[in-house]
Short mmCIF file of C-alpha atoms and ligand atoms in Angstrom, two decimals:
data_model
loop_
_atom_site.label_atom_id
_atom_site.label_comp_id
_atom_site.label_asym_id
_atom_site.label_seq_id
_atom_site.Cartn_x
_atom_site.Cartn_y
_atom_site.Cartn_z
CA UNK A 1 4.25 70.94 103.29
CA UNK A 2 4.37 67.36 104.71
CA UNK A 3 4.66 67.04 108.46
CA UNK A 4 7.77 65.17 108.20
CA UNK A 5 10.09 67.00 105.81
CA UNK A 6 8.95 69.83 107.93
CA UNK A 7 10.79 67.68 111.06
CA UNK A 8 13.17 67.01 108.90
CA UNK A 9 13.62 71.06 108.46
CA UNK A 10 13.34 71.51 112.10
CA UNK A 11 16.28 69.07 113.69
CA UNK A 12 18.33 70.01 110.95
CA UNK A 13 18.48 73.95 112.21
CA UNK A 14 18.69 72.14 115.99
CA UNK A 15 21.55 70.47 115.36
CA UNK A 16 22.40 73.37 113.24
CA UNK A 17 22.25 75.67 116.67
CA UNK A 18 23.77 73.18 118.77
CA UNK A 19 27.15 72.37 116.62
CA UNK A 20 27.33 76.33 116.09
CA UNK A 21 27.20 77.29 119.99
CA UNK A 22 29.66 74.22 120.61
CA UNK A 23 31.96 76.00 118.35
CA UNK A 24 31.28 79.43 119.48
CA UNK A 25 31.72 78.09 123.40
CA UNK A 26 35.64 76.63 122.22
CA UNK A 27 36.53 79.72 120.22
CA UNK A 28 39.27 80.31 123.83
CA UNK A 29 43.06 81.60 123.67
CA UNK A 30 45.01 78.87 122.27
CA UNK A 31 42.23 76.74 120.86
CA UNK A 32 43.39 75.07 117.61
CA UNK A 33 40.74 75.83 114.69
CA UNK A 34 41.64 72.12 113.67
CA UNK A 35 40.22 70.89 116.92
CA UNK A 36 37.22 72.93 116.98
CA UNK A 37 36.31 71.31 113.41
CA UNK A 38 36.08 68.11 114.49
CA UNK A 39 34.36 68.32 117.56
CA UNK A 40 31.50 69.92 115.17
CA UNK A 41 31.60 67.48 113.14
CA UNK A 42 31.77 64.99 115.78
CA UNK A 43 28.82 66.32 117.43
CA UNK A 44 26.77 66.89 114.33
CA UNK A 45 27.05 62.28 113.47
CA UNK A 46 26.61 61.56 116.52
CA UNK A 47 22.62 63.80 116.66
CA UNK A 48 22.06 61.71 113.47
CA UNK A 49 22.94 63.99 110.91
CA UNK A 50 25.33 64.78 108.55
CA UNK A 51 27.25 68.39 108.03
CA UNK A 52 25.25 70.31 105.52
CA UNK A 53 29.40 71.82 103.98
CA UNK A 54 32.51 71.41 106.23
CA UNK A 55 32.36 73.97 108.79
CA UNK A 56 34.21 76.91 107.84
CA UNK A 57 35.79 79.34 110.68
CA UNK A 58 37.03 82.08 109.24
CA UNK A 59 39.13 84.33 111.23
CA UNK A 60 40.24 88.30 111.12
CA UNK A 61 40.13 89.02 107.22
CA UNK A 62 38.89 86.22 105.62
CA UNK A 63 35.12 86.40 105.24
CA UNK A 64 33.85 82.87 104.51
CA UNK A 65 35.16 79.05 102.73
CA UNK A 66 38.29 78.32 105.41
CA UNK A 67 37.91 75.04 106.78
CA UNK A 68 40.82 73.55 108.38
CA UNK A 69 43.69 72.27 106.50
CA UNK A 70 44.58 67.82 107.39
CA UNK A 71 47.15 69.06 109.39
CA UNK A 72 46.02 72.20 109.76
CA UNK A 73 48.34 74.05 113.21
CA UNK A 74 46.59 77.26 113.24
CA UNK A 75 45.62 78.29 116.95
CA UNK A 76 43.40 81.29 117.87
CA UNK A 77 44.71 84.46 119.59
CA UNK A 78 43.40 86.99 121.45
CA UNK A 79 41.24 89.31 119.70
CA UNK A 80 41.12 87.61 116.88
CA UNK A 81 37.61 87.80 114.93
CA UNK A 82 36.58 84.54 114.63
CA UNK A 83 32.92 83.53 112.67
CA UNK A 84 31.30 79.52 113.14
CA UNK A 85 29.75 78.87 110.13
CA UNK A 86 28.40 75.16 110.06
CA UNK A 87 24.63 73.24 109.16
CA UNK A 88 23.42 69.94 109.62
CA UNK A 89 21.66 67.79 106.45
CA UNK A 90 19.07 65.42 107.97
CA UNK A 91 18.18 63.25 105.55
CA UNK A 92 19.38 66.49 102.92
CA UNK A 93 17.07 68.67 104.66
CA UNK A 94 20.02 71.42 105.37
CA UNK A 95 20.13 74.06 108.24
CA UNK A 96 22.68 77.39 107.92
CA UNK A 97 24.16 79.50 110.65
CA UNK A 98 26.68 81.33 111.85
CA UNK A 99 27.75 83.22 114.55
CA UNK A 100 30.97 85.60 115.16
CA UNK A 101 33.20 86.03 118.81
CA UNK A 102 36.50 88.31 119.46
CA UNK A 103 38.25 86.00 121.56
CA UNK A 104 38.44 86.65 125.26
CA UNK A 105 36.60 89.92 124.46
CA UNK A 106 33.09 90.91 126.06
CA UNK A 107 30.84 93.91 123.54
CA UNK A 108 32.97 93.86 120.55
CA UNK A 109 31.39 96.46 118.30
CA UNK A 110 32.11 94.56 114.78
CA UNK A 111 30.87 91.83 116.35
CA UNK A 112 27.59 93.19 117.58
CA UNK A 113 26.94 94.97 114.32
CA UNK A 114 26.39 91.94 112.33
CA UNK A 115 24.60 90.48 115.20
CA UNK A 116 21.89 93.73 115.41
CA UNK A 117 21.13 93.10 112.09
CA UNK A 118 20.55 89.68 112.02
CA UNK A 119 18.30 90.19 115.30
CA UNK A 120 16.54 93.12 112.64
CA UNK A 121 15.85 90.84 110.24
CA UNK A 122 14.29 88.28 112.90
CA UNK A 123 11.75 90.88 113.86
CA UNK A 124 10.34 92.04 110.26
CA UNK A 125 11.27 88.42 108.09
CA UNK A 126 8.24 87.46 106.68
CA UNK A 127 7.08 84.50 103.98
CA UNK A 128 7.20 86.47 100.15
CA UNK A 129 8.04 90.08 101.53
CA UNK A 130 9.89 91.82 99.57
CA UNK A 131 13.77 91.15 99.75
CA UNK A 132 14.96 94.75 99.38
CA UNK A 133 12.86 95.68 103.08
CA UNK A 134 15.75 93.26 103.85
CA UNK A 135 18.35 94.28 102.71
CA UNK A 136 17.96 97.89 103.90
CA UNK A 137 17.32 96.74 107.43
CA UNK A 138 20.43 95.07 107.32
CA UNK A 139 22.48 97.67 105.62
CA UNK A 140 20.79 101.09 107.79
CA UNK A 141 21.66 98.85 111.51
CA UNK A 142 25.44 97.64 110.10
CA UNK A 143 25.99 101.02 108.67
CA UNK A 144 24.91 103.06 111.87
CA UNK A 145 27.42 101.04 113.33
CA UNK A 146 29.65 102.83 112.11
CA UNK A 147 30.76 99.57 109.56
CA UNK A 148 29.85 98.74 106.15
CA UNK A 149 27.56 95.74 104.89
CA UNK A 150 29.86 93.51 102.55
CA UNK A 151 27.52 93.72 99.49
CA UNK A 152 29.09 91.00 97.66
CA UNK A 153 27.43 88.04 100.34
CA UNK A 154 24.13 87.43 101.25
CA UNK A 155 21.58 85.70 101.85
CA UNK A 156 20.26 82.60 99.90
CA UNK A 157 17.18 80.63 99.15
CA UNK A 158 18.17 76.77 100.33
CA UNK A 159 16.62 73.35 98.93
CA UNK A 160 16.21 69.93 100.10
CA UNK A 161 20.80 68.65 99.14
CA UNK A 162 20.54 72.57 97.50
CA UNK A 163 22.33 75.05 99.87
CA UNK A 164 22.24 77.95 97.41
CA UNK A 165 19.52 78.23 95.30
CA UNK A 166 16.48 81.25 94.11
CA UNK A 167 16.36 83.98 95.79
CA UNK A 168 19.85 86.12 96.12
CA UNK A 169 18.98 88.68 99.65
CA UNK A 170 21.62 91.28 99.32
CA UNK A 171 23.36 93.17 102.94
CA UNK A 172 23.33 96.07 101.17
CA UNK A 173 20.24 98.65 100.02
CA UNK A 174 19.64 97.62 96.35
CA UNK A 175 16.76 98.23 93.92
CA UNK A 176 15.84 94.28 94.04
CA UNK A 177 12.13 93.90 92.91
CA UNK A 178 12.57 90.20 93.60
CA UNK A 179 10.59 88.88 96.33
CA UNK A 180 11.11 86.01 99.08
CA UNK A 181 9.52 82.14 98.87
CA UNK A 182 6.10 81.82 100.27
CA UNK A 183 6.96 78.33 101.02
CA UNK A 184 10.52 76.54 101.81
CA UNK A 185 13.50 77.91 103.78
CA UNK A 186 15.72 80.77 103.09
CA UNK A 187 18.85 81.76 105.22
CA UNK A 188 20.00 85.19 106.06
CA UNK A 189 23.79 86.16 106.40
CA UNK A 190 24.26 89.81 107.37
CA UNK A 191 28.71 90.08 107.22
CA UNK A 192 29.93 93.64 108.92
CA UNK A 193 33.50 95.46 108.32
CA UNK A 194 35.73 98.03 108.91
CA UNK A 195 36.98 97.18 105.22
CA UNK A 196 35.22 98.64 102.15
CA UNK A 197 33.10 96.14 102.26
CA UNK A 198 33.71 93.31 99.52
CA UNK A 199 34.87 90.07 99.58
CA UNK A 200 37.28 88.91 96.57
CA UNK A 201 38.59 85.17 96.28
CA UNK A 202 42.32 84.33 97.58
CA UNK A 203 43.97 81.41 96.30
CA UNK A 204 43.85 78.64 98.81
CA UNK A 205 40.86 76.08 98.10
CA UNK A 206 39.55 73.97 100.94
CA UNK A 207 36.21 72.90 100.29
CA UNK A 208 34.67 71.98 96.75
CA UNK A 209 31.79 69.81 95.78
CA UNK A 210 30.79 67.31 92.80
CA UNK A 211 29.33 69.60 90.01
CA UNK A 212 29.04 66.68 87.46
CA UNK A 213 29.74 62.40 87.13
CA UNK A 214 32.66 63.32 84.12
CA UNK A 215 33.93 60.31 83.29
CA UNK A 216 37.56 59.61 85.43
CA UNK A 217 40.53 57.64 83.89
CA UNK A 218 42.39 57.08 87.09
CA UNK A 219 40.61 54.42 89.59
CA UNK A 220 41.30 56.89 92.46
CA UNK A 221 39.80 59.29 91.13
CA UNK A 222 36.46 57.82 89.99
CA UNK A 223 36.71 56.15 93.95
CA UNK A 224 36.55 59.47 95.18
CA UNK A 225 33.86 60.86 92.77
CA UNK A 226 31.56 58.20 93.64
CA UNK A 227 32.52 58.31 97.15
CA UNK A 228 31.43 62.08 97.29
CA UNK A 229 28.51 61.41 95.33
CA UNK A 230 27.38 58.73 97.89
CA UNK A 231 27.62 60.72 100.69
CA UNK A 232 27.82 64.30 100.13
CA UNK A 233 25.64 64.95 97.11
CA UNK A 234 26.23 68.38 95.39
CA UNK A 235 27.00 69.40 98.82
CA UNK A 236 30.63 71.20 100.19
CA UNK A 237 33.20 68.80 101.23
CA UNK A 238 36.53 69.66 102.76
CA UNK A 239 39.52 68.58 101.12
CA UNK A 240 40.63 67.25 104.61
CA UNK A 241 37.73 64.75 104.84
CA UNK A 242 38.60 63.20 101.33
CA UNK A 243 42.53 63.08 102.38
CA UNK A 244 41.13 61.43 105.92
CA UNK A 245 39.05 58.84 103.97
CA UNK A 246 41.66 57.98 101.13
CA UNK A 247 45.29 59.80 102.28
CA UNK A 248 47.64 62.11 101.06
CA UNK A 249 47.93 61.53 97.29
CA UNK A 250 43.96 61.99 97.52
CA UNK A 251 45.08 65.80 96.88
CA UNK A 252 46.43 65.04 93.33
CA UNK A 253 43.25 63.36 92.12
CA UNK A 254 41.44 66.31 93.51
CA UNK A 255 43.67 68.71 91.37
CA UNK A 256 42.59 66.22 88.32
CA UNK A 257 39.20 66.07 89.13
CA UNK A 258 38.94 70.12 89.32
CA UNK A 259 41.03 70.40 85.89
CA UNK A 260 38.75 67.98 84.35
CA UNK A 261 35.31 70.05 85.90
CA UNK A 262 34.07 67.51 87.93
CA UNK A 263 34.47 69.78 91.24
CA UNK A 264 34.01 73.04 92.00
CA UNK A 265 36.51 75.34 93.98
CA UNK A 266 34.92 77.51 96.59
CA UNK A 267 37.99 80.03 97.16
CA UNK A 268 38.54 81.01 100.39
CA UNK A 269 36.95 84.46 100.37
CA UNK A 270 38.75 87.45 102.13
CA UNK A 271 37.99 90.96 102.39
CA UNK A 272 39.40 93.30 99.81
CA UNK A 273 40.60 96.33 102.07
CA UNK A 274 41.96 93.81 104.61
CA UNK A 275 38.95 94.95 106.64
CA UNK A 276 37.71 92.58 110.53
CA UNK A 277 35.11 90.52 108.96
CA UNK A 278 31.77 89.64 111.40
CA UNK A 279 29.17 87.43 110.63
CA UNK A 280 25.30 86.32 111.77
CA UNK A 281 23.54 83.76 110.07
CA UNK A 282 19.90 81.80 110.87
CA UNK A 283 18.04 79.45 108.46
CA UNK A 284 13.87 80.42 108.30
CA UNK A 285 11.50 77.95 107.39
CA UNK A 286 8.07 79.78 105.73
CA UNK A 287 5.40 77.73 105.86
CA UNK A 288 1.27 78.54 105.79
CA UNK A 289 2.24 82.65 106.63
CA UNK A 290 4.03 81.65 109.25
CA UNK A 291 8.10 82.04 110.24
CA UNK A 292 9.52 79.72 112.19
CA UNK A 293 13.55 80.73 112.95
CA UNK A 294 14.77 76.78 112.26
CA UNK A 295 17.96 78.15 114.07
CA UNK A 296 17.60 79.99 116.88
CO1 CO B 1 24.27 80.33 104.02
#
């Protein structure tokens, strides 16, 4: 790996850690999720990066893929389990990291279960290792705390401008015969729940990504897809960002772009039994047999 490339992976990780910690520090009773997301985005840009994806601020039964709406009024309440899942892009070199907190509460067992699972992974992870060995550690740690891992969410390989590629790192014991890459970046993200351990799509969508440059009939639609390609490539973006830039009419245009297959929708994911969900995540850089946790 070129040293310049490595520096960008590391910087993306450092900024990822900073914005994750900023987000967590803002999780107090009465805080508006929109203000938390905007503070994270502002800090990302101030540090010379762009978001890898819109800050996901997912509360209680929502596991992932929630970013605040344009006019979101949601406020945090005592006891809410909040997941802050964020990342920074430095010239397309990405980080992906998450932490959880129970608002106004210390020592929440569900939060600790996912944290301990990620801590256990940090201790054993090696380039090229068997993926099932990571899955086993996550599953055992979460199960021994009396919770369940979410089986259909998991870690993943990361490439330049590519948030999910290659490996899938299951959070539950599996007989996967696959191995981690020896060089490059992966993210590991244990999710714990007091529900059945499975997420389903809800009907709500706040996050999209560009899938192809289809010919778009309307001028506004063309403008939006050109802007998204230039700003975010094929990385996820928020509906809120597009409305801020192009106005309220953009919402209809986004629907049209989805209908012609130009945009992919990330449905908000919720636990199927309405279980509460916690999550922690780090990005790991492998090089010459060594591991660096870029977001630690
Ligand atoms: Co991830």
